[in-house]
Amino acid sequence: MERRPALILNFGSQYVQLIARRVREIGIYSEILPYDTSYEDILRKNPYCLILSGGPASVYEPDAPMPDQRIYLLEIPILGICYGLQVIAYQLGGKVERALKQEYGRAKLKVLKEDPLFFDLPQEFDVWMSHADKVVSLPEGFEVLASSENSPNAVIKRGHIYGVQFHPEVIHTSYGKELFYNFLYRICKAERNWELGNFVEEKVEEIKNLVGRERVICALSGGVDSTVASVLTHRAIGDRLECLFVDHGLLRKGEAQEVVNYYNRLSLPFKVIDAKDLFLKRLKNVEDPEKKRTIIGHTFIEIFEEEARKSGAKYLLQGTLYPDVVESAGLPGAKVIKTHHNVGGLPARLGLKLLEPLRELFKDEVRQIGKSLGIPQEMLRRHPFPGPGLAIRILGEVKEEDLTILKEADFIFIEELKRWGLYDKVWQAFAVLLPVKSVGVMGDVRTYERVIALRAVESVDGMTADWARLPYDFLDHVMRRIINEVKGINRVVYDISSKPPATIEWE
Ligand code: XMP
């Protein structure tokens, strides 16, 4: 029997996968479809509900994305989130306008009316807002269930149609998960139909049957996804899996060796390719962040292509996750903030078939699978690290001497985080080398040297983040060590920007 999904219509929100994630987290299968999915296709899915995501558009723009109006006649519940709420209000005859004060970040939501949506929740809690427009007059028959200071119509309802101005899917909304729980179990009366269960056994069998006697090649990055995908595949086909670890020289101090040690412990068959000089040569005189990303991506593919040709493999294993699947579907309306590194186009050129055993999963599900495969906790716990590595943490051109400075400063920061027991308390932490010089005084002598910015964030998925409130004594200690030990640095600053409006990385 087909699993009944909670169907999410995507209007181009940065957070759309988070909605799907939250829904699965509470045991309901979810799927994301484009906002203009036909009415018939929606019906064919027999969904428990429709969730209309947020998005970057304004409903009053000429080509604003709108769903088929007939969805409001369906008997299943609808939940509009942010732009989704505005779409509901607009299509049903309300009024949406650009707000005088835009609202980004934390806000206090006050519940005004009891409703199953708020079952067991406090009368007041923090929510995460990210919008420029707001609903100024409600369509007929709607009532207000909750308000915030800047959004009097923060939660609205008519029958089984709900709209919320804030983002319940992001971690900074307290009780976001409970709101989805109430919506799905109390309002939609959904029945639990999603859990990880026997994922490993099922996938191992599936890979065995699919691959047969062929060979599989994969690129290891030291990250959780490629490691879990490889260990899983290795379990299915043994040494017919060949892994490549390309060292682009943009890794943190000691990292290449650390990763190699992990893979040895996991008995994975892998080959290290030292391409440090090539990457550095190609990055010479390049300042633009997106250009740096493209060069790194292309160079990586070139190296990989050459090795793949030699291997005789028929399959390319990738640690693609569900969020990547959704993103690469090229959903309408979504704006590119940063192009994340991927190897798109490669399999077709090489005549390789894709093997993506993790494509239905989210990151935290992959961590759980990794644990059940016996991958050491310290590897699964490692902070995320971007594909282009330190190249996007040296602002502007990447020079060898700057890499040395950044590696040393970053090493001190991470070492101290571990020593103080803070490493696991933050989601990601790193140092950034800024392209500015400032004046200092050391031992009565004027200095004129570079600045290191420290960044530590709390997050669950990297989609939203808040700066970590690290103790002042700790920051003081790290500042002292960096300035005393890293030649070329005379100033350390701490980044206190949240995402949004900033991003986690500086480039
Ligand atoms: P931003 O800076 O977009 O980062 O807030 C969110 C998360 O993604 C990582 N990141 C990247 N990962 N290739 C990657 O593989 C990239 O080009 C890239 N840019 C950012 C970042 O480290 C953070 O964890």
Coordinates of C-alpha atoms and ligand atoms in Angstrom, one line a residue:
M1 CA 0.0 0.0 0.0
E2 CA 1.2 3.5 -0.8
R3 CA 2.1 5.5 2.2
R4 CA -0.1 8.6 2.7
P5 CA 2.1 11.6 2.8
A6 CA 1.9 15.0 4.3
L7 CA 2.3 16.9 1.1
I8 CA 4.4 20.1 1.1
L9 CA 3.9 22.5 -1.7
N10 CA 7.2 24.4 -2.3
F11 CA 7.0 28.1 -3.0
G12 CA 10.8 28.4 -3.0
S13 CA 11.5 28.5 0.7
Q14 CA 15.1 28.0 2.0
Y15 CA 13.5 25.9 4.8
V16 CA 11.3 23.6 2.7
Q17 CA 13.2 20.5 3.6
L18 CA 13.1 21.4 7.2
I19 CA 9.3 21.2 7.1
A20 CA 9.6 17.7 5.6
R21 CA 12.1 16.8 8.2
R22 CA 10.0 17.9 11.1
V23 CA 7.0 16.0 9.8
R24 CA 9.0 12.8 9.5
E25 CA 10.6 13.3 12.9
I26 CA 7.2 12.9 14.4
G27 CA 6.5 9.7 12.4
I28 CA 4.6 10.9 9.3
Y29 CA 6.0 10.3 5.8
S30 CA 6.4 13.6 3.9
E31 CA 7.0 14.6 0.4
I32 CA 7.8 18.0 -1.3
L33 CA 6.3 18.9 -4.6
P34 CA 6.4 22.2 -6.6
Y35 CA 3.7 24.7 -5.8
D36 CA 2.1 24.4 -9.2
T37 CA 1.6 20.6 -9.0
S38 CA -1.7 19.9 -10.7
Y39 CA -4.9 19.4 -8.6
E40 CA -5.2 15.9 -10.1
D41 CA -1.6 14.9 -9.1
I42 CA -2.3 16.2 -5.6
L43 CA -5.4 14.1 -5.3
R44 CA -3.6 11.0 -6.6
K45 CA -1.2 11.2 -3.7
N46 CA -4.1 11.0 -1.3
P47 CA -2.3 13.2 1.2
Y48 CA -3.1 13.7 4.9
C49 CA -2.8 17.4 4.5
L50 CA -1.2 20.2 2.4
I51 CA 1.5 22.4 3.8
L52 CA 2.2 25.5 1.8
S53 CA 5.8 26.5 2.4
G54 CA 7.3 30.0 2.6
G55 CA 9.0 31.6 -0.3
P56 CA 10.8 34.7 -1.5
A57 CA 8.0 36.2 -3.6
S58 CA 5.3 38.7 -2.7
V59 CA 1.7 37.7 -3.4
Y60 CA 0.9 41.0 -5.1
E61 CA 3.7 40.7 -7.7
P62 CA 2.4 40.0 -11.2
D63 CA 3.9 36.5 -11.5
A64 CA 3.6 35.5 -7.9
P65 CA 3.5 31.7 -7.5
M66 CA 0.0 30.5 -6.6
P67 CA -1.4 27.0 -6.1
D68 CA -4.6 25.7 -7.8
Q69 CA -7.5 27.4 -6.0
R70 CA -9.5 24.2 -5.8
I71 CA -7.2 23.0 -2.9
Y72 CA -9.3 25.1 -0.6
L73 CA -12.4 23.0 -1.4
L74 CA -10.6 19.7 -0.3
E75 CA -11.6 18.2 3.0
I76 CA -8.0 17.7 4.1
P77 CA -6.4 20.3 6.4
I78 CA -4.1 23.0 5.0
L79 CA -1.3 24.8 6.8
G80 CA 0.2 27.9 5.2
I81 CA 3.6 28.9 6.5
C82 CA 4.8 32.5 6.0
Y83 CA 4.4 33.1 2.3
G84 CA 2.0 30.1 2.4
L85 CA -0.2 32.0 4.9
Q86 CA -0.1 35.1 2.7
V87 CA -1.1 32.9 -0.3
I88 CA -4.1 31.6 1.6
A89 CA -5.1 35.1 2.8
Y90 CA -4.7 36.5 -0.7
Q91 CA -6.5 33.8 -2.7
L92 CA -9.4 33.8 -0.3
G93 CA -9.9 37.5 -0.5
G94 CA -7.8 39.0 2.3
K95 CA -5.2 41.8 1.9
V96 CA -1.4 41.4 2.1
E97 CA 1.0 44.4 2.1
R98 CA 4.6 45.2 2.5
A99 CA 5.1 45.7 6.3
L100 CA 6.4 49.0 7.5
K101 CA 8.8 47.1 9.8
Q102 CA 10.2 43.9 8.4
E103 CA 10.5 41.2 10.9
Y104 CA 13.5 38.9 11.0
G105 CA 14.6 36.8 13.9
R106 CA 13.0 36.0 17.2
A107 CA 9.5 37.3 18.2
K108 CA 7.2 36.5 21.0
L109 CA 3.9 34.8 20.0
K110 CA 0.9 35.4 22.2
V111 CA -1.9 32.8 22.0
L112 CA -5.3 34.5 22.0
K113 CA -7.6 31.7 21.4
E114 CA -7.6 28.0 22.4
D115 CA -7.2 25.6 19.6
P116 CA -6.1 22.0 19.0
L117 CA -3.0 23.5 17.3
F118 CA -1.8 24.8 20.6
F119 CA -2.7 21.8 22.7
D120 CA -0.4 21.5 25.7
L121 CA 1.6 24.6 24.7
P122 CA 2.2 27.7 26.9
Q123 CA 0.2 30.9 26.2
E124 CA 3.4 32.7 25.1
F125 CA 6.5 31.4 23.4
D126 CA 9.4 32.4 21.0
V127 CA 8.9 32.0 17.3
W128 CA 11.3 32.7 14.4
M129 CA 10.1 35.3 11.8
S130 CA 11.5 36.0 8.4
H131 CA 9.2 38.2 6.3
A132 CA 8.8 41.5 4.7
D133 CA 5.0 41.3 3.9
K134 CA 2.1 40.7 6.2
V135 CA -1.6 40.0 6.2
V136 CA -3.4 43.3 6.9
S137 CA -7.0 42.2 6.5
L138 CA -8.3 38.7 6.9
P139 CA -10.5 36.9 4.3
E140 CA -14.1 36.3 5.3
G141 CA -14.6 33.6 7.9
F142 CA -11.1 33.7 9.3
E143 CA -10.2 34.3 12.9
V144 CA -7.0 35.2 14.6
L145 CA -5.6 32.6 17.0
A146 CA -2.3 34.3 18.0
S147 CA -0.3 37.5 17.5
S148 CA 3.2 38.9 17.8
E149 CA 4.2 42.5 18.3
N150 CA 4.7 43.1 14.6
S151 CA 2.3 40.6 13.2
P152 CA -1.2 40.9 14.7
N153 CA -2.3 38.1 12.3
A154 CA 0.5 35.7 13.2
V155 CA -1.8 32.6 13.3
I156 CA -5.1 32.5 11.5
K157 CA -7.8 29.9 10.9
R158 CA -11.0 29.1 9.1
G159 CA -12.3 25.5 9.6
H160 CA -9.4 23.2 8.7
I161 CA -7.4 25.9 7.0
Y162 CA -4.6 27.3 9.1
G163 CA -1.9 29.9 8.4
V164 CA 1.1 30.9 10.5
Q165 CA 3.3 33.9 9.8
F166 CA 6.4 32.5 11.6
H167 CA 8.5 29.4 10.8
P168 CA 7.5 26.4 13.0
E169 CA 10.0 24.3 11.1
V170 CA 13.2 26.1 12.3
I171 CA 14.7 25.1 15.5
H172 CA 14.6 28.6 17.0
T173 CA 10.8 28.4 17.2
S174 CA 10.2 26.8 20.5
Y175 CA 7.5 24.2 20.3
G176 CA 7.7 24.1 16.5
K177 CA 7.8 20.3 16.6
E178 CA 4.8 20.3 19.0
L179 CA 2.9 22.5 16.6
F180 CA 3.5 20.0 13.7
Y181 CA 2.5 17.2 16.1
N182 CA -0.7 18.9 17.0
F183 CA -1.5 19.7 13.4
L184 CA -0.8 16.2 12.1
Y185 CA -2.2 14.0 14.8
R186 CA -4.9 16.2 16.3
I187 CA -6.1 18.2 13.3
C188 CA -5.3 15.9 10.3
K189 CA -5.8 12.7 12.4
A190 CA -2.8 11.2 10.6
E191 CA -1.5 7.7 11.6
R192 CA 2.2 7.1 12.2
N193 CA 3.8 5.7 9.0
W194 CA 7.5 6.6 9.0
E195 CA 10.5 5.2 10.9
L196 CA 14.1 4.2 10.1
G197 CA 13.6 0.6 11.3
N198 CA 15.5 -1.9 9.2
F199 CA 17.0 0.6 6.9
V200 CA 20.5 -0.9 6.9
E201 CA 19.4 -4.5 6.1
E202 CA 17.0 -3.4 3.4
K203 CA 19.6 -1.1 1.7
V204 CA 22.4 -3.7 1.9
E205 CA 20.1 -6.2 0.1
E206 CA 19.0 -3.5 -2.4
I207 CA 22.6 -2.5 -3.3
K208 CA 23.7 -6.2 -3.7
N209 CA 20.8 -6.9 -6.1
L210 CA 21.3 -3.7 -8.0
V211 CA 25.1 -3.7 -8.4
G212 CA 25.5 -7.5 -9.0
R213 CA 29.2 -8.2 -9.9
E214 CA 30.0 -4.7 -11.0
R215 CA 32.4 -2.2 -9.4
V216 CA 31.5 1.0 -7.6
I217 CA 33.6 4.1 -7.2
C218 CA 33.2 6.9 -4.7
A219 CA 34.8 10.1 -3.5
L220 CA 35.3 10.3 0.3
S221 CA 35.4 13.7 1.9
G222 CA 35.8 12.8 5.5
G223 CA 32.3 13.9 6.1
V224 CA 29.4 11.9 7.6
D225 CA 27.4 11.4 4.4
S226 CA 30.1 9.9 2.1
T227 CA 31.4 7.8 5.0
V228 CA 28.0 6.3 5.9
A229 CA 27.2 5.7 2.2
S230 CA 30.6 4.0 1.8
V231 CA 30.4 1.8 4.9
L232 CA 26.9 0.7 3.9
T233 CA 28.0 -0.1 0.3
H234 CA 31.2 -1.8 1.5
R235 CA 29.0 -4.1 3.6
A236 CA 27.0 -5.0 0.6
I237 CA 29.7 -5.5 -2.1
G238 CA 33.1 -5.6 -0.1
D239 CA 36.2 -4.6 -2.1
R240 CA 34.3 -4.1 -5.3
L241 CA 33.9 -0.6 -3.8
E242 CA 36.8 1.7 -4.5
C243 CA 37.0 5.0 -2.6
L244 CA 39.1 8.1 -3.5
F245 CA 40.1 10.7 -1.0
V246 CA 41.3 13.9 -2.8
D247 CA 43.4 16.1 -0.6
H248 CA 42.9 19.6 -2.0
G249 CA 45.2 21.2 0.6
L250 CA 42.2 23.3 1.9
L251 CA 41.6 21.0 4.8
R252 CA 42.2 22.0 8.4
K253 CA 45.6 21.3 10.2
G254 CA 46.1 17.6 10.6
E255 CA 42.8 16.7 9.1
A256 CA 43.9 14.7 6.1
Q257 CA 45.8 12.3 8.4
E258 CA 42.9 12.2 10.8
V259 CA 40.5 11.2 8.1
V260 CA 42.9 8.5 6.7
N261 CA 43.1 7.0 10.2
Y262 CA 39.3 6.8 10.5
Y263 CA 39.0 5.1 7.1
N264 CA 41.7 2.6 8.1
R265 CA 39.8 1.8 11.3
L266 CA 36.7 1.2 9.2
S267 CA 38.6 -1.1 6.8
L268 CA 37.4 0.9 3.8
P269 CA 39.4 0.3 0.6
F270 CA 40.6 3.8 -0.3
K271 CA 43.3 5.7 -2.2
V272 CA 44.6 9.2 -1.3
I273 CA 45.3 11.6 -4.1
D274 CA 47.5 14.5 -3.2
A275 CA 46.4 17.5 -5.4
K276 CA 47.4 20.4 -3.1
D277 CA 49.6 22.2 -5.6
L278 CA 47.1 21.9 -8.5
F279 CA 44.2 23.5 -6.4
L280 CA 46.4 26.3 -5.1
K281 CA 47.7 27.1 -8.6
R282 CA 44.2 27.3 -10.0
L283 CA 43.0 29.6 -7.2
K284 CA 45.8 32.1 -7.8
N285 CA 44.5 35.7 -8.3
V286 CA 40.9 34.5 -7.8
E287 CA 38.9 36.7 -5.3
D288 CA 35.3 36.0 -6.0
P289 CA 33.7 33.4 -3.6
E290 CA 31.5 31.8 -6.3
K291 CA 34.4 31.6 -8.7
K292 CA 36.5 29.9 -6.0
R293 CA 33.7 27.4 -5.5
T294 CA 33.4 26.7 -9.2
I295 CA 37.2 26.2 -9.7
I296 CA 37.4 23.9 -6.8
G297 CA 34.4 21.9 -8.0
H298 CA 35.7 21.6 -11.5
T299 CA 39.2 20.6 -10.5
F300 CA 37.8 18.0 -8.2
I301 CA 35.7 16.5 -11.0
E302 CA 38.7 16.5 -13.3
I303 CA 40.8 14.5 -10.9
F304 CA 38.0 12.2 -10.1
E305 CA 37.2 11.6 -13.7
E306 CA 40.7 10.5 -14.5
E307 CA 40.7 8.0 -11.6
A308 CA 37.2 6.7 -12.4
R309 CA 38.2 5.9 -16.0
K310 CA 41.1 3.8 -14.7
S311 CA 38.9 1.9 -12.3
G312 CA 36.4 0.2 -14.6
A313 CA 33.6 1.0 -12.3
K314 CA 30.0 1.0 -13.5
Y315 CA 28.5 2.9 -10.6
L316 CA 29.3 6.2 -8.8
L317 CA 28.3 6.1 -5.2
Q318 CA 27.2 9.5 -3.7
G319 CA 26.1 10.5 -0.3
T320 CA 23.2 12.5 -1.7
L321 CA 20.7 13.3 1.0
Y322 CA 17.0 14.2 0.6
P323 CA 17.7 18.0 0.9
D324 CA 20.1 17.7 -2.1
V325 CA 17.4 15.8 -4.1
V326 CA 14.9 18.6 -3.4
E327 CA 17.4 21.3 -4.3
S328 CA 18.5 19.7 -7.5
A329 CA 15.0 19.3 -8.7
G330 CA 15.4 23.0 -9.6
L331 CA 12.2 24.0 -7.8
P332 CA 10.7 27.2 -9.2
G333 CA 11.2 30.3 -7.2
A334 CA 14.1 29.2 -5.0
K335 CA 16.9 31.7 -5.0
V336 CA 20.5 30.6 -5.1
I337 CA 22.3 32.0 -2.0
K338 CA 25.5 30.0 -2.5
T339 CA 26.2 27.2 -4.9
H340 CA 27.2 24.3 -2.8
H341 CA 29.8 22.0 -4.2
N342 CA 28.5 18.9 -6.1
V343 CA 29.5 16.7 -8.9
G344 CA 26.5 17.1 -11.1
G345 CA 26.9 16.1 -14.8
L346 CA 29.8 13.8 -14.0
P347 CA 28.1 10.4 -14.1
A348 CA 26.6 11.0 -17.5
R349 CA 30.0 12.0 -19.0
L350 CA 31.6 9.0 -17.6
G351 CA 28.8 6.6 -18.4
L352 CA 28.4 5.8 -14.8
K353 CA 25.1 5.0 -13.1
L354 CA 24.4 6.7 -9.8
L355 CA 24.1 4.8 -6.5
E356 CA 22.6 7.0 -3.8
P357 CA 21.6 4.9 -0.9
L358 CA 20.9 7.9 1.4
R359 CA 18.7 9.9 -0.9
E360 CA 15.5 9.5 1.2
L361 CA 17.2 10.6 4.4
F362 CA 18.0 13.7 6.3
K363 CA 21.3 14.4 8.1
D364 CA 20.3 13.3 11.5
E365 CA 18.8 10.1 10.2
V366 CA 22.2 9.5 8.5
R367 CA 23.9 10.0 11.8
Q368 CA 21.6 7.4 13.4
I369 CA 22.4 4.9 10.5
G370 CA 26.1 5.7 10.9
K371 CA 25.9 4.8 14.6
S372 CA 24.2 1.5 13.9
L373 CA 26.9 0.7 11.3
G374 CA 29.6 1.1 14.0
I375 CA 31.1 4.3 12.8
P376 CA 32.9 5.9 15.7
Q377 CA 31.0 8.6 17.5
E378 CA 33.8 11.1 17.3
M379 CA 33.6 10.8 13.5
L380 CA 29.8 11.2 13.4
R381 CA 30.1 14.1 15.8
R382 CA 32.6 16.1 13.7
H383 CA 31.4 19.6 12.9
P384 CA 30.3 20.0 9.3
F385 CA 33.0 21.2 6.9
P386 CA 32.3 22.8 3.5
G387 CA 33.5 21.1 0.3
P388 CA 35.6 24.1 -0.8
G389 CA 37.2 24.0 2.7
L390 CA 39.4 26.8 4.0
A391 CA 39.2 28.5 0.6
I392 CA 35.9 30.2 1.6
R393 CA 37.3 31.1 5.0
I394 CA 40.2 33.1 3.6
L395 CA 38.3 36.1 2.3
G396 CA 39.5 37.0 -1.2
E397 CA 42.5 35.3 -2.8
V398 CA 43.8 32.1 -1.3
K399 CA 47.5 32.3 -0.7
E400 CA 49.7 29.6 0.8
E401 CA 51.0 31.8 3.6
D402 CA 47.4 32.7 4.5
L403 CA 46.4 29.1 4.6
T404 CA 49.2 28.5 7.2
I405 CA 48.0 31.4 9.3
L406 CA 44.3 30.3 9.2
K407 CA 45.1 26.6 9.9
E408 CA 47.1 27.6 13.0
A409 CA 44.4 29.9 14.4
D410 CA 41.6 27.5 13.6
F411 CA 43.5 24.7 15.2
I412 CA 43.9 26.7 18.5
F413 CA 40.2 27.6 18.5
I414 CA 39.1 24.0 18.0
E415 CA 41.7 22.5 20.4
E416 CA 40.5 24.9 23.1
L417 CA 36.8 24.2 22.4
K418 CA 37.5 20.5 23.0
R419 CA 39.6 21.2 26.1
W420 CA 36.9 23.3 27.7
G421 CA 34.2 20.7 26.8
L422 CA 32.5 23.1 24.4
Y423 CA 33.1 21.4 21.1
D424 CA 30.0 19.2 21.3
K425 CA 27.9 22.1 22.6
V426 CA 28.3 24.1 19.3
W427 CA 27.1 22.9 15.9
Q428 CA 30.0 24.4 14.0
A429 CA 33.0 26.5 14.9
F430 CA 35.9 27.8 12.9
A431 CA 38.2 30.8 12.3
V432 CA 38.1 33.1 9.3
L433 CA 41.0 35.2 8.0
L434 CA 39.9 38.7 7.1
P435 CA 41.5 40.7 4.3
V436 CA 42.1 43.7 6.5
K437 CA 45.0 44.9 8.6
S438 CA 44.6 46.8 11.8
V439 CA 47.0 48.6 14.2
G440 CA 48.1 47.0 17.4
V441 CA 50.8 47.4 20.1
M442 CA 52.9 44.5 21.2
G443 CA 55.8 45.0 23.6
D444 CA 55.8 48.8 23.1
V445 CA 56.0 48.3 19.3
R446 CA 53.4 49.3 16.8
T447 CA 52.1 46.4 14.8
Y448 CA 50.0 46.5 11.6
E449 CA 48.6 43.0 11.0
R450 CA 45.7 40.8 10.0
V451 CA 42.5 40.1 11.8
I452 CA 41.0 36.6 12.7
A453 CA 37.3 36.3 13.2
L454 CA 36.0 33.5 15.3
R455 CA 32.6 32.0 14.4
A456 CA 30.7 29.5 16.5
V457 CA 27.1 28.7 15.9
E458 CA 24.2 26.8 17.4
S459 CA 22.0 25.1 14.8
V460 CA 20.5 21.7 14.0
D461 CA 20.7 21.7 10.3
G462 CA 22.6 24.7 9.2
M463 CA 19.5 26.2 7.6
T464 CA 19.2 28.7 10.5
A465 CA 21.7 29.4 13.2
D466 CA 22.3 31.6 16.2
W467 CA 25.8 32.6 17.5
A468 CA 27.0 30.5 20.3
R469 CA 27.2 32.3 23.7
L470 CA 30.7 31.1 24.5
P471 CA 32.0 32.1 27.9
Y472 CA 34.0 35.4 27.9
D473 CA 36.9 33.7 29.8
F474 CA 37.1 31.1 27.1
L475 CA 37.1 33.7 24.3
D476 CA 39.7 35.7 26.2
H477 CA 41.9 32.7 26.5
V478 CA 41.6 31.8 22.7
M479 CA 42.3 35.4 21.7
R480 CA 45.5 35.4 23.8
R481 CA 46.7 32.2 22.4
I482 CA 46.0 33.2 18.8
I483 CA 47.7 36.6 19.1
N484 CA 50.7 35.1 20.9
E485 CA 51.2 32.0 18.8
V486 CA 50.1 32.9 15.3
K487 CA 52.5 35.1 13.5
G488 CA 50.8 37.8 11.4
I489 CA 47.7 38.3 13.7
N490 CA 47.2 41.1 16.1
R491 CA 43.5 41.2 16.6
V492 CA 40.7 38.6 17.2
V493 CA 37.0 39.4 16.8
Y494 CA 33.9 37.2 17.6
D495 CA 31.1 37.0 15.0
I496 CA 27.7 37.6 16.6
S497 CA 25.5 37.4 13.5
S498 CA 22.6 35.0 13.3
K499 CA 21.5 33.2 10.1
P500 CA 19.4 34.8 8.7
P501 CA 20.3 37.5 7.9
A502 CA 24.0 36.4 7.8
T503 CA 25.1 33.0 6.6
I504 CA 27.3 30.7 8.6
E505 CA 30.3 30.9 6.4
W506 CA 31.6 34.4 5.5
E507 CA 31.8 33.6 1.7
Ligands
XMP1 P1 26.0 28.9 4.9 O1 27.3 29.6 4.9 O2 25.3 28.7 3.6 O3 26.4 27.4 5.4 O4 25.1 29.4 6.0 C1 25.5 26.4 5.8 C2 26.3 25.1 5.9 O5 26.8 24.7 4.7 C3 28.2 24.6 4.7 N1 28.6 25.2 3.4 C4 29.1 24.4 2.3 N2 29.2 23.1 2.2 N3 30.0 23.3 0.0 C5 29.7 22.5 1.1 O6 29.8 21.3 1.0 C6 29.9 24.7 0.0 O7 30.2 25.4 -0.9 C7 29.4 25.2 1.3 N4 29.1 26.5 1.7 C8 28.7 26.4 3.0 C9 28.6 25.5 5.8 O8 29.9 25.1 6.3 C10 27.5 25.3 6.8 O9 27.7 24.1 7.5

